[in-house]
Amino acid sequence: MAMTETQERESMIREGVAELCKQFPGEYWRELDREQAYPTEFVRRLSEDGWLGALIPEQYGGGGLSESDAAIILEEINHQGCNAGACHAQMYIMGTVLRHGSDEQKQQYLPGIASGDIRLQAFGVTEPDAGSNTLAIRTRAVQQDDGSWVVDGQKIWTSRFFHSDMMLLLARTSEPVEGKPKWWGLSTFLVDLREADGAIEAKEIRTMMNHATCEVFIKNLKLPAEALVGEEGMGFRYILDGMNAERILIAAECVGDGRWFIEKGAAYASEREVFGKKIGSNQGVQFPLARAHAAVEAADLMRRRASELFEAGEPCGAEGNMAKLLASEASWQAANACLDAHGGFGFAEEYDIERKFRETRLYMTAPINNNLVLAFLGQHVLKMPRSY
Amino acid sequence: MRIAICVKEVPDPTAEKRIDEGTKRLVRSGENTLNPYDRHAIEAAVRIKEGPAPDTEITIVTVGPATATRSVDRALAQGGDQSVHVADDAAAGSDLLGTARILAAALKRGGYDLILLGQQAADSESYVMAGLVAELLELPCVTQAASIELGDGSVTVKRQVESGYDTVKATTPCVVSVSDAINDPRYPPLPAIMGAKRKPHEVLTLADLGIDASTVGAAGAATSVAALSKPEGRGDTIVIEDDGSAAAQILAFLVEKKVVA
């Protein structure tokens, strides 16, 4: 059967990404994992070849691709055994600048982000005392008489801080005001980390997977007036605007992970012989892989539905959240089926399964906990009482 | 300089090949890709363009079903400037000679100085297409090129042979098949992949080339496949369990087989 235009496009993107990823095999990731080191070379190559600038319009030097195309890129990175989590934010954090930034900001930053010369992949949102309750953040930005800002506060789980030139920062600029919605009062800033002059200190947090994440302390950080992105007080809305895109892309990464686990597990189960027969002929090994496969493919359909709505400019909060929920559960299911199929070998570093196992577990917790996705669905889709 | 590169879409070389029992042809309905060996020929052309002959125009030429456009696009993304795609149902089932006749007719229209091919196709593994095309076009042919140097009205080719290298000079126009050791093909970046569709694609039928359909395709094939069988598995495999002496045993085996001295 002939491919549709979309399938052909997807296939070309997949092949291009796969060719690049094959230059970075398991040994590369294992070595980084041991040291908790950043995949600098991998990210450099992805940037140079335009993959991380895929969502930036062509007029700014980007690829001008759609959300669906970007999802395929990230999916394929994970499907090839690599880890898109190390750099996916370079692809989508700039969305806030693109959608809400001034023409000057777009001209100044987007071409550099597209080429990889400017790494905008740190996102300062979460705080230790606020967690998922973003409206409770305490980082304050106070405007000075000359229009500039001074910021003080603390952020946590700011990933890739040490591998970023710029950070998108969410800070409170005003206390709640009567007559304004309760989300009003937060603002987004573009912080040039290269000019932070010791006002920002970051401390690496070692995690169970190699994720380059940090705790960030901000003291008396001076920002020029033009660091504000969009309108003052609207920051929370801007962040929400980007969340559906993020949910969809994360779901795609999970689908990629899921397919990696299932292919690896099925291949091993079809080769490995114990008690005189292939272990894959045992239903106890075969069925979990088959069931996980069905879950991954179903999640992929939801991811595609969410992408379709997103690109049509339709509301897609429910679908984007469901895609992330289903895909992260499916990749975890696939991870366990693959690990079980491998038995003890699955725990050996050289099989890469234990590394991917740790990496894919993150998606059930971040960038949003799946319980909060369920709470969203319960309240906003099913119209049940608020649960949190 | 005008360079043509003959390329072929082949089934994914990493997938298991399947044969249609009725037609005895390879099943091509699965995932297909640009022949990996052709990528070396494209890279060789791109390096000529980036180096000694910047005004070079690179044309990708293929014979294949209409669905082969994806592989043509892949070839264009790697550095082709335009493509010529002969897509005609009557060409299906062509044997090597039939395919060479179609390629030769398409190449004749272009007036190319240099016609490059990969050393073999990853499906039929024949290695002879360069010779067939050159014969039909009555052009010099050099195979297994490990390097190509442009001269004035000629190319000097180093050929990889068992005992080392032969250096052969051929007048242009000529046909050269490149070895897979000639270069390390680049893989295309995103802008090149997305830009491939915007490059000129010419799609031709056999009639456009003035080819009598009865001389190509299954009808015009000079050869036929009588039978197919899987190669017998080798029975002399030695399994070495590593008890600390595996390296020494492997070395002894290689010395015995005169692979290493």
Coordinates of N, CA, C and O in Angstrom, one line a residue, chain B residues 56-207:
Chain B
T56 N 29.2 21.8 -10.2 CA 28.6 20.5 -10.5 C 27.1 20.5 -10.2 O 26.6 21.0 -9.2
E57 N 26.4 19.8 -11.1 CA 25.0 19.6 -10.9 C 24.8 18.1 -10.8 O 25.2 17.3 -11.6
I58 N 24.1 17.7 -9.7 CA 24.0 16.3 -9.4 C 22.5 15.8 -9.6 O 21.6 16.4 -9.0
T59 N 22.4 14.8 -10.5 CA 21.0 14.3 -10.8 C 20.9 12.9 -10.3 O 21.8 12.0 -10.5
I60 N 19.8 12.6 -9.5 CA 19.6 11.3 -9.0 C 18.7 10.6 -10.1 O 17.6 11.1 -10.5
V61 N 19.1 9.4 -10.5 CA 18.3 8.7 -11.5 C 17.9 7.3 -10.9 O 18.7 6.6 -10.4
T62 N 16.6 7.0 -11.1 CA 16.2 5.7 -10.5 C 15.1 5.1 -11.4 O 14.4 5.8 -12.2
V63 N 15.0 3.8 -11.4 CA 13.9 3.1 -12.0 C 13.2 2.4 -10.8 O 13.9 1.6 -10.1
G64 N 11.9 2.6 -10.7 CA 11.2 1.9 -9.6 C 9.8 2.3 -9.5 O 9.4 3.2 -10.3
P65 N 9.0 1.7 -8.7 CA 7.6 2.0 -8.6 C 7.4 3.5 -8.1 O 8.3 4.1 -7.6
A66 N 6.2 4.0 -8.3 CA 5.9 5.3 -7.9 C 6.2 5.6 -6.5 O 6.5 6.7 -6.0
T67 N 6.1 4.5 -5.7 CA 6.3 4.6 -4.2 C 7.8 4.8 -3.9 O 8.1 5.1 -2.7
A68 N 8.6 4.7 -4.8 CA 10.1 4.9 -4.5 C 10.5 6.3 -4.3 O 11.6 6.6 -4.1
T69 N 9.5 7.2 -4.4 CA 9.8 8.7 -4.2 C 10.5 9.0 -2.9 O 11.3 9.9 -2.8
R70 N 10.2 8.2 -1.9 CA 10.8 8.4 -0.6 C 12.3 8.2 -0.6 O 13.0 9.0 -0.1
S71 N 12.7 7.2 -1.3 CA 14.1 7.0 -1.4 C 14.8 8.0 -2.3 O 15.9 8.4 -2.1
V72 N 14.1 8.4 -3.4 CA 14.6 9.5 -4.2 C 14.8 10.8 -3.3 O 15.8 11.5 -3.4
D73 N 13.8 11.1 -2.5 CA 13.9 12.2 -1.6 C 15.1 12.1 -0.7 O 15.8 13.1 -0.4
R74 N 15.3 10.9 -0.2 CA 16.4 10.7 0.7 C 17.8 11.0 0.0 O 18.7 11.5 0.6
A75 N 17.8 10.5 -1.3 CA 19.0 10.8 -2.1 C 19.2 12.3 -2.3 O 20.3 12.8 -2.3
L76 N 18.1 13.0 -2.6 CA 18.2 14.4 -2.8 C 18.6 15.1 -1.5 O 19.4 16.1 -1.6
A77 N 18.1 14.6 -0.4 CA 18.4 15.3 0.9 C 19.9 15.1 1.1 O 20.5 16.0 1.8
Q78 N 20.5 14.1 0.6 CA 21.9 13.9 0.9 C 22.8 14.7 0.0 O 24.0 14.9 0.2
G79 N 22.2 15.4 -1.0 CA 23.0 16.3 -1.9 C 22.6 16.3 -3.3 O 23.3 17.1 -4.1
G80 N 21.7 15.6 -3.8 CA 21.2 15.7 -5.2 C 20.6 17.0 -5.4 O 20.0 17.6 -4.5
D81 N 20.7 17.5 -6.7 CA 20.0 18.8 -7.0 C 18.7 18.5 -7.7 O 17.8 19.4 -7.6
Q82 N 18.5 17.4 -8.4 CA 17.3 17.1 -9.0 C 17.2 15.6 -9.2 O 18.2 14.9 -9.1
S83 N 16.0 15.2 -9.7 CA 15.9 13.7 -9.8 C 15.1 13.4 -11.1 O 14.3 14.1 -11.6
V84 N 15.4 12.2 -11.7 CA 14.7 11.6 -12.8 C 14.3 10.2 -12.3 O 15.1 9.4 -11.9
H85 N 13.0 10.0 -12.3 CA 12.4 8.8 -11.8 C 11.6 8.1 -12.9 O 10.6 8.6 -13.3
V86 N 12.1 7.0 -13.3 CA 11.3 6.2 -14.4 C 10.4 5.3 -13.6 O 10.8 4.3 -13.0
A87 N 9.1 5.6 -13.7 CA 8.1 4.8 -12.9 C 7.0 4.4 -13.9 O 6.2 5.2 -14.4
D88 N 7.0 3.1 -14.2 CA 6.1 2.5 -15.2 C 5.8 1.1 -14.8 O 6.7 0.3 -14.6
D89 N 4.5 0.8 -14.7 CA 4.2 -0.6 -14.3 C 4.8 -1.7 -15.2 O 5.1 -2.8 -14.7
A90 N 5.0 -1.3 -16.4 CA 5.5 -2.3 -17.4 C 7.0 -2.6 -17.1 O 7.5 -3.6 -17.6
A91 N 7.6 -1.8 -16.3 CA 9.0 -2.1 -15.9 C 9.2 -3.1 -14.8 O 10.2 -3.6 -14.6
A92 N 8.0 -3.4 -14.1 CA 8.1 -4.3 -13.0 C 8.6 -5.7 -13.5 O 8.2 -6.1 -14.6
G93 N 9.4 -6.3 -12.7 CA 9.9 -7.6 -13.1 C 11.1 -7.6 -14.0 O 11.6 -8.6 -14.5
S94 N 11.6 -6.4 -14.3 CA 12.8 -6.3 -15.1 C 14.0 -7.0 -14.5 O 14.2 -7.0 -13.3
D95 N 14.7 -7.7 -15.3 CA 16.0 -8.3 -14.7 C 17.1 -7.3 -14.9 O 16.8 -6.1 -15.2
L96 N 18.3 -7.7 -14.6 CA 19.4 -6.7 -14.6 C 19.5 -6.0 -16.0 O 19.7 -4.8 -16.0
L97 N 19.4 -6.8 -17.0 CA 19.5 -6.2 -18.4 C 18.4 -5.2 -18.6 O 18.6 -4.1 -19.2
G98 N 17.2 -5.6 -18.3 CA 16.0 -4.7 -18.5 C 16.2 -3.4 -17.7 O 16.0 -2.3 -18.3
T99 N 16.6 -3.5 -16.5 CA 16.8 -2.3 -15.7 C 17.9 -1.4 -16.3 O 17.8 -0.2 -16.4
A100 N 19.0 -2.1 -16.8 CA 20.1 -1.4 -17.4 C 19.6 -0.6 -18.6 O 20.0 0.5 -18.9
R101 N 18.7 -1.3 -19.4 CA 18.2 -0.6 -20.6 C 17.5 0.6 -20.3 O 17.6 1.7 -20.9
I102 N 16.7 0.6 -19.2 CA 15.9 1.7 -18.9 C 16.8 2.8 -18.3 O 16.7 4.0 -18.7
L103 N 17.7 2.4 -17.5 CA 18.7 3.4 -16.9 C 19.5 4.1 -18.0 O 19.6 5.3 -18.0
A104 N 19.9 3.3 -19.0 CA 20.8 3.8 -20.1 C 20.0 4.8 -20.9 O 20.5 5.9 -21.2
A105 N 18.7 4.5 -21.1 CA 17.9 5.4 -21.9 C 17.7 6.7 -21.1 O 17.7 7.8 -21.7
A106 N 17.5 6.6 -19.8 CA 17.3 7.9 -19.0 C 18.6 8.7 -19.0 O 18.6 9.9 -19.0
L107 N 19.7 8.0 -18.9 CA 21.0 8.6 -18.7 C 21.4 9.3 -20.0 O 22.0 10.4 -20.1
K108 N 21.0 8.7 -21.1 CA 21.4 9.2 -22.5 C 20.8 10.6 -22.7 O 21.5 11.5 -23.3
R109 N 19.6 10.9 -22.1 CA 19.0 12.2 -22.3 C 19.8 13.3 -21.6 O 19.6 14.5 -21.9
G110 N 20.5 12.9 -20.5 CA 21.0 13.9 -19.6 C 22.4 14.5 -20.1 O 22.8 15.6 -19.6
G111 N 23.1 13.8 -20.9 CA 24.4 14.3 -21.3 C 25.4 14.4 -20.1 O 26.0 15.5 -19.9
Y112 N 25.5 13.4 -19.3 CA 26.3 13.5 -18.1 C 27.8 13.3 -18.3 O 28.1 12.5 -19.2
D113 N 28.6 13.9 -17.6 CA 30.1 13.7 -17.7 C 30.5 12.5 -16.9 O 31.5 11.8 -17.3
L114 N 29.8 12.3 -15.8 CA 30.2 11.2 -14.9 C 28.9 10.5 -14.4 O 28.0 11.2 -13.9
I115 N 28.9 9.2 -14.5 CA 27.8 8.4 -14.0 C 28.3 7.6 -12.9 O 29.2 6.7 -13.1
L116 N 27.7 7.8 -11.7 CA 28.2 7.0 -10.6 C 27.1 6.0 -10.1 O 25.9 6.3 -10.2
L117 N 27.6 4.9 -9.6 CA 26.7 3.9 -9.0 C 27.4 3.4 -7.7 O 28.6 3.5 -7.6
G118 N 26.5 2.8 -6.8 CA 27.1 2.1 -5.7 C 27.6 0.8 -6.2 O 27.3 0.3 -7.3
Q119 N 28.5 0.1 -5.4 CA 29.1 -1.1 -5.9 C 28.1 -2.3 -6.1 O 28.3 -3.1 -6.9
Q120 N 27.0 -2.2 -5.4 CA 26.0 -3.3 -5.5 C 24.7 -2.8 -4.9 O 24.7 -1.8 -4.2
A121 N 23.7 -3.6 -5.1 CA 22.4 -3.3 -4.5 C 22.2 -4.3 -3.3 O 22.6 -5.4 -3.5
A122 N 21.7 -3.7 -2.2 CA 21.6 -4.6 -1.0 C 20.5 -5.7 -1.2 O 20.4 -6.5 -0.3
D123 N 19.7 -5.7 -2.3 CA 18.8 -6.7 -2.4 C 19.3 -7.8 -3.4 O 19.4 -9.0 -3.1
S124 N 19.6 -7.4 -4.7 CA 20.0 -8.4 -5.7 C 21.5 -8.7 -5.6 O 21.9 -9.8 -6.1
E125 N 22.3 -7.8 -5.0 CA 23.7 -8.1 -4.7 C 24.5 -8.5 -6.0 O 25.4 -9.4 -5.9
S126 N 24.2 -7.9 -7.1 CA 24.8 -8.4 -8.4 C 26.2 -7.8 -8.7 O 27.0 -8.4 -9.4
Y127 N 26.4 -6.6 -8.4 CA 27.7 -5.9 -8.6 C 27.9 -5.5 -10.1 O 28.9 -5.0 -10.5
V128 N 26.9 -5.9 -11.0 CA 27.2 -5.7 -12.5 C 26.5 -4.6 -13.1 O 26.7 -4.3 -14.3
M129 N 25.7 -3.8 -12.4 CA 24.9 -2.8 -13.1 C 25.7 -1.7 -13.8 O 25.4 -1.3 -14.9
A130 N 26.9 -1.4 -13.2 CA 27.7 -0.4 -13.8 C 28.2 -0.8 -15.1 O 28.2 -0.1 -16.1
G131 N 28.6 -2.1 -15.2 CA 29.1 -2.7 -16.4 C 28.1 -2.7 -17.5 O 28.3 -2.4 -18.7
L132 N 26.9 -3.1 -17.1 CA 25.8 -3.2 -18.1 C 25.4 -1.8 -18.6 O 25.2 -1.6 -19.9
V133 N 25.3 -0.8 -17.8 CA 24.9 0.5 -18.2 C 26.0 1.1 -19.1 O 25.7 1.7 -20.2
A134 N 27.3 0.9 -18.7 CA 28.4 1.4 -19.5 C 28.4 0.7 -20.9 O 28.6 1.4 -22.0
E135 N 28.1 -0.5 -21.0 CA 28.1 -1.3 -22.2 C 27.0 -0.7 -23.1 O 27.3 -0.4 -24.3
L136 N 25.8 -0.5 -22.6 CA 24.7 0.0 -23.4 C 25.0 1.4 -23.9 O 24.5 1.8 -24.9
L137 N 25.7 2.2 -23.1 CA 26.0 3.6 -23.4 C 27.3 3.7 -24.2 O 27.6 4.8 -24.6
E138 N 28.0 2.6 -24.3 CA 29.3 2.6 -25.0 C 30.3 3.6 -24.4 O 30.9 4.4 -25.0
L139 N 30.3 3.5 -23.0 CA 31.2 4.4 -22.3 C 32.2 3.5 -21.5 O 32.0 2.4 -21.2
P140 N 33.4 4.1 -21.2 CA 34.3 3.4 -20.3 C 33.7 3.1 -19.0 O 32.9 3.9 -18.5
C141 N 34.2 2.1 -18.3 CA 33.6 1.7 -17.0 C 34.7 1.3 -16.1 O 35.6 0.6 -16.4
V142 N 34.7 1.9 -14.9 CA 35.6 1.6 -13.8 C 34.8 1.2 -12.6 O 33.9 1.9 -12.2
T143 N 35.2 0.0 -12.0 CA 34.4 -0.4 -10.8 C 35.2 -0.4 -9.6 O 36.4 -0.2 -9.6
Q144 N 34.5 -0.5 -8.4 CA 35.2 -0.6 -7.1 C 36.1 0.6 -6.8 O 37.2 0.4 -6.4
A145 N 35.6 1.8 -7.2 CA 36.5 3.0 -6.9 C 36.7 3.3 -5.5 O 35.7 3.4 -4.7
A146 N 37.9 3.4 -5.0 CA 38.2 3.8 -3.7 C 38.5 5.3 -3.6 O 38.6 5.9 -2.5
S147 N 38.8 5.9 -4.7 CA 38.9 7.4 -4.8 C 38.7 7.8 -6.2 O 39.0 7.0 -7.2
I148 N 38.3 9.0 -6.4 CA 38.1 9.5 -7.8 C 38.7 10.9 -7.8 O 38.4 11.8 -7.0
E149 N 39.6 11.1 -8.8 CA 40.2 12.4 -8.9 C 39.8 13.0 -10.3 O 40.0 12.2 -11.3
L150 N 39.4 14.2 -10.3 CA 39.0 14.8 -11.6 C 40.2 15.3 -12.4 O 41.1 15.9 -11.8
G151 N 40.3 15.0 -13.7 CA 41.3 15.6 -14.6 C 40.6 16.4 -15.6 O 39.4 16.7 -15.6
D152 N 41.4 16.8 -16.6 CA 40.8 17.6 -17.7 C 40.3 16.6 -18.7 O 41.0 15.9 -19.5
G153 N 39.0 16.4 -18.8 CA 38.4 15.4 -19.7 C 38.6 14.0 -19.3 O 38.5 13.1 -20.1
S154 N 38.9 13.8 -18.0 CA 39.2 12.4 -17.6 C 39.0 12.3 -16.1 O 38.9 13.3 -15.4
V155 N 38.9 11.1 -15.6 CA 39.0 10.8 -14.1 C 40.0 9.8 -13.9 O 40.2 8.9 -14.7
T156 N 40.7 9.9 -12.7 CA 41.7 8.9 -12.3 C 41.1 8.3 -11.1 O 40.7 8.9 -10.1
V157 N 40.9 7.0 -11.2 CA 40.3 6.2 -10.2 C 41.2 5.2 -9.6 O 41.9 4.4 -10.3
K158 N 41.3 5.2 -8.3 CA 42.0 4.1 -7.6 C 41.0 3.0 -7.3 O 39.9 3.2 -6.7
R159 N 41.3 1.8 -7.8 CA 40.4 0.7 -7.6 C 40.9 -0.2 -6.5 O 42.1 -0.6 -6.5
Q160 N 40.0 -0.6 -5.7 CA 40.3 -1.5 -4.6 C 40.3 -3.0 -5.2 O 39.3 -3.4 -5.7
V161 N 41.5 -3.6 -5.2 CA 41.5 -5.0 -5.6 C 42.2 -5.9 -4.5 O 42.7 -5.3 -3.5
E162 N 42.1 -7.2 -4.6 CA 42.6 -8.0 -3.5 C 44.0 -7.7 -3.1 O 44.3 -7.8 -1.9
S163 N 44.9 -7.4 -4.1 CA 46.3 -7.3 -3.8 C 46.7 -5.8 -3.4 O 47.8 -5.5 -3.1
G164 N 45.7 -4.9 -3.4 CA 46.0 -3.5 -3.1 C 45.1 -2.6 -4.0 O 43.9 -2.7 -3.9
Y165 N 45.8 -1.7 -4.7 CA 45.0 -0.8 -5.5 C 45.5 -0.7 -7.0 O 46.7 -0.8 -7.2
D166 N 44.6 -0.7 -7.9 CA 44.9 -0.4 -9.3 C 44.6 1.1 -9.5 O 43.6 1.6 -9.0
T167 N 45.4 1.8 -10.3 CA 45.1 3.2 -10.6 C 44.7 3.2 -12.1 O 45.5 2.8 -12.9
V168 N 43.5 3.7 -12.4 CA 43.0 3.6 -13.8 C 42.5 5.0 -14.2 O 41.9 5.7 -13.4
K169 N 42.9 5.4 -15.4 CA 42.5 6.7 -15.9 C 41.5 6.4 -17.0 O 41.7 5.6 -17.9
A170 N 40.3 7.1 -17.0 CA 39.3 6.9 -18.0 C 38.9 8.3 -18.5 O 38.8 9.3 -17.7
T171 N 38.6 8.4 -19.8 CA 38.1 9.6 -20.4 C 36.7 9.8 -20.0 O 35.9 8.8 -19.8
T172 N 36.3 11.0 -19.8 CA 34.8 11.3 -19.6 C 34.2 11.6 -20.9 O 34.8 12.1 -21.8
P173 N 32.9 11.3 -21.0 CA 32.0 10.7 -20.0 C 32.4 9.2 -19.7 O 32.8 8.5 -20.6
C174 N 32.1 8.8 -18.5 CA 32.4 7.4 -18.1 C 31.5 7.0 -17.0 O 30.8 7.8 -16.4
V175 N 31.5 5.7 -16.7 CA 30.7 5.1 -15.6 C 31.6 4.6 -14.6 O 32.6 3.9 -14.9
V176 N 31.4 5.0 -13.3 CA 32.2 4.6 -12.2 C 31.3 4.0 -11.1 O 30.4 4.7 -10.7
S177 N 31.6 2.8 -10.7 CA 30.9 2.3 -9.4 C 31.9 2.4 -8.3 O 33.1 2.2 -8.4
V178 N 31.4 2.9 -7.1 CA 32.2 3.2 -6.0 C 32.2 2.1 -5.0 O 31.1 1.5 -4.7
S179 N 33.3 1.9 -4.4 CA 33.4 0.9 -3.3 C 32.8 1.5 -2.0 O 32.7 2.7 -1.9
D180 N 32.4 0.7 -1.1 CA 31.8 1.2 0.1 C 32.9 1.7 1.1 O 32.6 2.2 2.2
A181 N 34.2 1.6 0.6 CA 35.3 2.1 1.4 C 35.7 3.5 1.0 O 36.6 4.1 1.5
I182 N 35.0 4.0 -0.1 CA 35.5 5.3 -0.7 C 35.2 6.5 0.3 O 36.0 7.5 0.3
N183 N 34.2 6.4 1.1 CA 33.9 7.5 2.0 C 33.0 7.1 3.1 O 32.5 5.9 3.1
D184 N 32.7 8.0 4.0 CA 31.7 7.7 5.1 C 30.6 8.7 4.8 O 30.7 9.9 5.0
P185 N 29.5 8.2 4.2 CA 28.4 9.1 3.8 C 27.8 9.9 4.9 O 27.6 9.4 6.0
R186 N 27.6 11.1 4.6 CA 26.9 12.0 5.6 C 25.4 11.6 5.7 O 24.9 11.1 4.7
Y187 N 24.9 11.9 6.8 CA 23.4 11.7 6.9 C 22.8 13.1 6.9 O 23.3 14.0 7.5
P188 N 21.7 13.2 6.2 CA 21.2 14.6 6.0 C 20.6 15.3 7.2 O 19.9 14.6 8.0
P189 N 20.8 16.5 7.4 CA 20.2 17.3 8.5 C 18.7 17.6 8.1 O 18.3 17.4 7.0
L190 N 18.0 18.0 9.1 CA 16.6 18.3 9.0 C 16.3 19.2 7.8 O 15.4 18.9 7.0
P191 N 16.9 20.4 7.6 CA 16.5 21.3 6.5 C 16.7 20.6 5.2 O 15.9 20.8 4.3
A192 N 17.7 19.7 5.0 CA 17.9 19.0 3.8 C 16.8 18.0 3.5 O 16.4 17.9 2.4
I193 N 16.4 17.4 4.6 CA 15.3 16.4 4.4 C 14.0 17.0 4.0 O 13.3 16.6 3.1
M194 N 13.7 18.1 4.7 CA 12.5 18.8 4.4 C 12.6 19.6 3.0 O 11.6 19.8 2.4
G195 N 13.8 19.9 2.6 CA 14.0 20.7 1.4 C 13.9 19.8 0.1 O 13.8 20.2 -1.0
A196 N 14.1 18.4 0.3 CA 14.2 17.5 -0.8 C 12.9 17.6 -1.7 O 13.0 17.5 -2.9
K197 N 11.8 17.7 -1.1 CA 10.5 17.7 -1.8 C 10.4 19.0 -2.8 O 9.7 19.0 -3.7
R198 N 11.2 20.0 -2.4 CA 11.1 21.2 -3.2 C 12.0 21.2 -4.4 O 12.0 22.1 -5.2
K199 N 12.8 20.2 -4.5 CA 13.8 20.1 -5.6 C 13.1 19.5 -6.8 O 12.1 18.8 -6.7
P200 N 13.6 19.8 -8.1 CA 12.8 19.3 -9.3 C 12.9 17.8 -9.4 O 13.9 17.2 -9.3
H201 N 11.7 17.3 -9.5 CA 11.5 15.8 -9.7 C 10.9 15.6 -11.1 O 9.9 16.1 -11.4
E202 N 11.6 14.8 -12.0 CA 11.0 14.5 -13.3 C 10.6 13.0 -13.2 O 11.4 12.2 -12.9
V203 N 9.3 12.8 -13.5 CA 8.8 11.4 -13.5 C 8.6 11.0 -15.0 O 7.9 11.7 -15.7
L204 N 9.2 9.9 -15.4 CA 9.1 9.5 -16.8 C 8.4 8.1 -16.9 O 8.6 7.3 -16.0
T205 N 7.8 7.9 -18.1 CA 7.4 6.5 -18.4 C 8.3 5.9 -19.5 O 9.2 6.6 -20.0
L206 N 8.1 4.6 -19.7 CA 8.9 4.0 -20.8 C 8.7 4.7 -22.1 O 9.6 4.9 -22.9
A207 N 7.4 5.1 -22.4 CA 7.1 5.7 -23.6 C 7.9 7.1 -23.7 O 8.4 7.4 -24.8

